[in-house]
XYZ file of C-alpha atoms in Angstrom:
358
model
C 206.161 226.137 75.054
C 206.607 222.376 74.800
C 208.423 219.981 77.152
C 210.290 217.429 75.323
C 207.629 215.496 73.533
C 205.164 218.650 72.685
C 201.947 218.549 72.837
C 198.785 215.747 72.804
C 195.154 216.165 72.474
C 192.895 213.389 72.320
C 189.593 213.493 70.754
C 187.253 210.716 70.721
C 183.349 211.438 70.262
C 182.205 208.505 68.079
C 183.561 205.172 68.070
C 186.920 204.948 65.833
C 185.243 203.789 62.236
C 187.231 203.310 59.318
C 188.836 206.428 57.584
C 188.843 207.183 53.935
C 191.596 208.973 52.091
C 192.454 210.989 48.863
C 195.193 209.791 46.674
C 196.218 212.756 44.422
C 199.418 212.327 43.130
C 199.170 212.171 39.059
C 201.690 209.148 38.751
C 201.407 205.984 40.458
C 205.101 204.992 41.313
C 206.508 202.567 43.621
C 206.767 204.984 46.433
C 203.214 205.833 46.042
C 202.431 201.915 46.023
C 204.042 201.416 49.615
C 201.816 203.901 51.518
C 198.741 202.435 48.963
C 199.387 198.662 50.114
C 199.867 200.240 54.049
C 196.797 201.831 53.412
C 194.951 198.891 52.850
C 196.608 196.500 55.425
C 196.179 198.783 58.073
C 192.441 200.263 57.937
C 189.438 199.235 56.254
C 188.108 202.339 54.517
C 188.101 203.070 50.969
C 191.043 205.438 48.784
C 189.594 208.010 46.599
C 192.255 208.135 43.472
C 192.616 211.107 41.135
C 191.291 209.408 37.870
C 191.435 212.446 35.747
C 189.999 215.646 35.148
C 188.920 217.817 32.323
C 190.647 221.600 32.104
C 188.842 224.450 31.053
C 190.015 224.575 27.956
C 188.854 221.084 27.249
C 192.245 219.424 27.520
C 191.751 216.528 28.914
C 194.302 214.384 31.332
C 193.556 210.816 32.575
C 195.480 207.913 34.118
C 193.875 204.048 34.326
C 194.032 202.489 37.512
C 197.462 200.495 38.244
C 197.930 197.364 39.958
C 197.922 199.268 43.567
C 194.679 199.688 43.286
C 191.860 197.486 44.840
C 188.904 197.928 43.018
C 186.385 197.201 45.842
C 187.980 199.566 48.070
C 188.746 202.462 45.336
C 186.366 205.601 44.194
C 187.498 206.992 40.691
C 187.367 211.080 41.266
C 186.736 213.391 37.918
C 187.823 216.865 38.715
C 185.714 219.752 36.349
C 187.244 223.067 35.264
C 184.474 225.406 35.692
C 184.209 226.564 32.254
C 183.160 222.906 31.359
C 179.668 224.325 32.732
C 179.076 226.129 29.805
C 178.384 222.531 27.687
C 175.024 221.003 27.999
C 174.915 218.484 30.703
C 174.496 215.518 28.795
C 177.666 216.474 27.007
C 179.679 216.786 29.658
C 178.607 213.424 31.160
C 179.638 211.954 27.831
C 183.308 213.012 28.548
C 182.974 212.348 32.107
C 181.783 208.535 30.943
C 184.563 208.087 28.637
C 187.495 208.827 31.444
C 185.548 206.809 33.597
C 185.521 203.477 31.520
C 188.850 202.279 32.623
C 187.777 202.755 36.382
C 184.509 200.578 36.015
C 185.378 197.832 38.276
C 185.417 200.304 41.713
C 181.644 200.678 40.604
C 182.054 204.434 42.418
C 182.654 207.500 40.627
C 183.141 211.171 42.311
C 182.870 214.338 40.791
C 185.405 217.357 41.816
C 183.442 220.245 40.647
C 183.939 223.736 42.638
C 180.567 224.860 40.913
C 179.542 228.447 41.206
C 176.486 229.027 43.405
C 174.267 230.434 40.496
C 175.404 226.588 38.966
C 173.522 224.172 41.821
C 170.910 223.037 39.195
C 173.186 222.583 36.473
C 175.166 220.307 38.589
C 172.128 218.006 39.629
C 171.824 218.118 36.220
C 174.877 216.568 35.283
C 174.740 214.047 38.053
C 170.801 212.635 37.225
C 172.429 212.431 33.793
C 175.445 209.942 35.108
C 173.215 208.291 36.820
C 171.163 207.563 33.582
C 174.593 206.687 32.082
C 175.935 204.482 34.824
C 173.199 202.748 36.676
C 174.271 200.870 39.684
C 177.196 203.110 40.236
C 177.689 204.901 43.833
C 177.740 208.321 42.736
C 179.507 211.386 44.883
C 179.617 215.193 44.431
C 181.937 217.603 45.962
C 180.173 220.760 47.477
C 181.296 224.011 49.007
C 180.240 225.387 52.467
C 178.459 228.620 50.687
C 176.321 225.603 48.459
C 174.444 224.444 51.358
C 172.501 227.545 52.228
C 170.463 227.239 49.083
C 168.369 224.776 50.386
C 166.037 224.128 47.727
C 168.648 223.763 44.676
C 171.307 222.351 47.118
C 168.975 219.247 48.641
C 168.015 218.456 45.193
C 171.746 217.969 43.896
C 172.418 215.958 47.370
C 169.543 213.692 46.161
C 170.924 212.934 42.436
C 173.966 211.092 43.939
C 174.200 208.457 46.756
C 176.442 210.981 49.093
C 177.844 214.010 48.411
C 181.075 215.141 49.914
C 181.439 218.631 51.789
C 184.710 219.888 51.442
C 185.433 222.651 54.105
C 189.026 223.221 52.982
C 191.102 225.221 50.703
C 193.662 227.639 50.222
C 192.394 231.099 49.695
C 193.045 234.650 51.762
C 190.937 237.273 53.390
C 191.896 240.497 54.878
C 195.587 239.438 53.561
C 195.698 236.488 55.707
C 196.343 233.064 53.968
C 194.110 229.600 55.139
C 193.485 226.310 54.170
C 190.400 225.965 56.593
C 188.306 228.667 58.164
C 187.107 227.369 61.731
C 183.482 229.449 61.596
C 182.936 228.664 57.867
C 183.912 224.755 58.686
C 181.613 224.553 61.925
C 178.574 226.430 60.457
C 178.712 224.033 56.938
C 178.954 220.965 59.011
C 175.933 222.197 61.481
C 173.753 222.946 58.217
C 175.254 219.471 56.792
C 173.584 217.629 60.112
C 170.194 219.599 59.941
C 170.237 218.672 56.475
C 170.036 214.930 57.393
C 171.286 213.767 54.285
C 174.315 211.030 53.270
C 177.222 213.109 53.187
C 180.770 212.616 54.021
C 183.252 215.486 55.334
C 186.180 216.025 53.492
C 189.381 217.171 55.599
C 192.577 218.911 55.252
C 195.815 217.192 56.040
C 198.179 219.159 54.027
C 200.401 222.529 54.263
C 200.899 224.861 51.393
C 204.350 226.469 50.462
C 203.875 229.903 49.363
C 206.366 231.386 46.703
C 207.786 234.003 49.599
C 208.691 230.458 51.468
C 205.535 231.051 53.835
C 204.053 227.772 54.582
C 200.393 227.941 55.340
C 198.722 224.802 57.524
C 195.395 224.013 58.879
C 194.458 223.778 62.711
C 195.240 220.143 62.731
C 193.590 220.252 66.576
C 190.310 221.692 64.579
C 190.734 219.034 61.779
C 190.653 215.864 64.471
C 187.879 217.794 66.205
C 185.602 217.984 63.300
C 186.404 214.209 62.593
C 185.047 213.295 66.127
C 181.968 214.785 65.334
C 181.501 213.197 62.161
C 180.578 209.477 61.541
C 182.141 209.496 58.072
C 185.455 211.514 57.014
C 187.772 211.370 53.990
C 191.210 213.147 54.603
C 192.913 215.099 51.628
C 195.427 213.456 50.862
C 197.808 210.339 51.418
C 201.211 211.072 51.655
C 204.491 209.504 50.831
C 207.101 209.633 53.889
C 209.449 212.481 53.516
C 206.859 215.012 51.752
C 207.166 218.036 53.080
C 203.872 219.295 52.749
C 202.341 215.734 54.061
C 201.397 214.155 56.902
C 202.533 210.064 57.564
C 199.505 207.540 57.045
C 199.740 206.638 60.404
C 199.401 210.839 61.468
C 196.307 210.855 58.867
C 194.486 208.367 60.092
C 194.681 209.441 63.829
C 193.267 212.494 62.953
C 190.468 210.982 60.533
C 189.248 209.124 63.663
C 189.349 212.160 65.915
C 193.179 211.472 67.544
C 195.696 214.364 67.434
C 198.774 213.648 69.310
C 201.714 215.292 67.673
C 204.892 214.515 69.732
C 208.651 216.078 69.174
C 210.828 214.290 70.632
C 215.170 215.553 70.913
C 217.491 213.613 72.293
C 221.468 212.593 71.929
C 223.333 209.826 70.334
C 227.072 208.618 70.583
C 228.648 208.524 67.622
C 231.695 205.727 66.791
C 234.450 208.412 66.658
C 233.214 209.240 70.346
C 231.143 212.644 69.829
C 227.328 213.314 70.289
C 224.737 214.204 67.856
C 221.522 216.020 68.882
C 218.940 214.361 66.953
C 215.101 215.576 66.449
C 211.854 213.110 65.439
C 209.101 214.891 64.345
C 205.735 213.032 64.771
C 202.580 214.832 63.445
C 203.483 218.214 62.445
C 204.025 219.953 59.517
C 207.256 221.389 58.525
C 207.544 224.805 60.419
C 210.122 226.735 62.061
C 211.031 225.653 65.581
C 213.460 226.794 68.252
C 214.405 225.308 71.049
C 216.946 225.684 73.954
C 218.821 223.218 75.996
C 221.245 223.035 79.453
C 224.005 220.770 79.924
C 224.853 219.562 83.279
C 227.835 221.425 84.501
C 230.451 218.830 84.678
C 230.290 218.528 81.005
C 233.163 220.187 79.410
C 232.403 221.106 75.506
C 235.460 221.225 74.005
C 233.699 221.746 70.238
C 230.169 222.015 68.872
C 228.340 222.996 65.777
C 225.118 223.014 63.697
C 224.516 220.760 60.681
C 222.725 221.967 57.772
C 220.284 224.993 58.111
C 220.052 224.784 61.802
C 221.353 227.745 63.347
C 223.146 227.967 66.826
C 222.437 231.323 68.746
C 225.481 232.968 69.846
C 225.222 232.001 73.668
C 225.683 228.019 72.520
C 222.453 227.190 74.058
C 219.415 228.340 71.361
C 218.959 226.262 68.179
C 216.829 227.591 65.432
C 215.446 225.228 62.456
C 212.812 224.405 60.189
C 211.267 220.667 61.454
C 211.612 217.762 59.275
C 208.807 216.525 57.317
C 206.397 214.290 59.597
C 207.729 211.088 60.558
C 211.493 211.297 60.084
C 214.680 212.174 62.077
C 217.183 214.685 61.472
C 220.828 214.966 62.996
C 220.965 219.029 64.527
C 224.095 219.472 65.943
C 227.005 217.684 67.074
C 229.364 218.289 70.198
C 232.850 216.998 71.292
C 233.218 216.279 75.262
C 234.754 214.640 77.480
C 235.780 210.776 78.082
C 232.963 208.982 79.947
C 229.998 211.892 79.557
C 226.746 210.188 78.701
C 224.591 212.591 77.456
C 221.460 210.433 76.402
C 219.899 211.014 80.051
C 219.958 214.643 79.177
C 216.482 215.916 78.044
C 216.838 219.288 79.404
C 214.718 220.502 76.491
C 212.186 223.700 75.713
C 210.829 223.423 72.607
C 208.916 226.838 70.955
C 206.860 226.423 67.823
C 206.901 229.243 65.680
C 203.944 230.626 63.948
C 204.309 232.522 60.359
């Protein structure tokens, strides 16, 4: 149960550091450029841009850096699909270098590869080949929690890079239940990484995923912030655009990456020019999800008429409303009400809010 402004969590174990974010959009639109610009102004961290990928069948998709990219604060990320590991490391490295050429001013390249555990030695050879071809370039490689338990092979892989990126998220299903981040797997992986004492960055989930059946899968953002507070170097996946249903605002993303989680829901009445009142909901820090709330009006408030907007549903007793939260950082009108003159609802805040888990 949440009262008016929802729940607040504050987690700060380390002094606040710069936060990095992934930019995973394939098209550099004006809306994305605006968010990238805001990131550079508000934060001293870096952005890791999707620069291209090599699919299983060998198809290459790539983009050149646009004007929004500040080279000194950017990393080019190239995603490799696993069937490409059938090629000799030198051959694959040649393809990667070709994709990376337009991004060379960044002087930072990251390989995104969900390598099978049996291919860690190959992964290490690939990174060494890239080191040979790109001297002086900051190299990083993404790894999975299952990789770290292979201590010898993993250590060689990690030492072939300037740092590795521990990815503890990804849409998965176990025992019939979908999830984006498993707490046990995540905590175990971080503990193993800390024990190795090799340079790494922790990749954290800042996104939700809507399944075909409409179910919304989302990470535990309180846990995400707690892990961020424990680690000195994190990167969030990913930078969103305002109004996205499955992403967070820049402000929410940066807060979580710096170990703070302060979500808020605000409900308030707003007087309209025609004399009616509109109930609005403001979301700060939550993903789109089902929510319901009850409200009480003072006894001296006569209700002449009322109804909801859009998909919001008013219960039969006209005191309970069910709806989907609007995207993080946005405000949505829920319902309208006509009452008598000289009635001020702006101070009425008797709302009981309940988040619905899917």
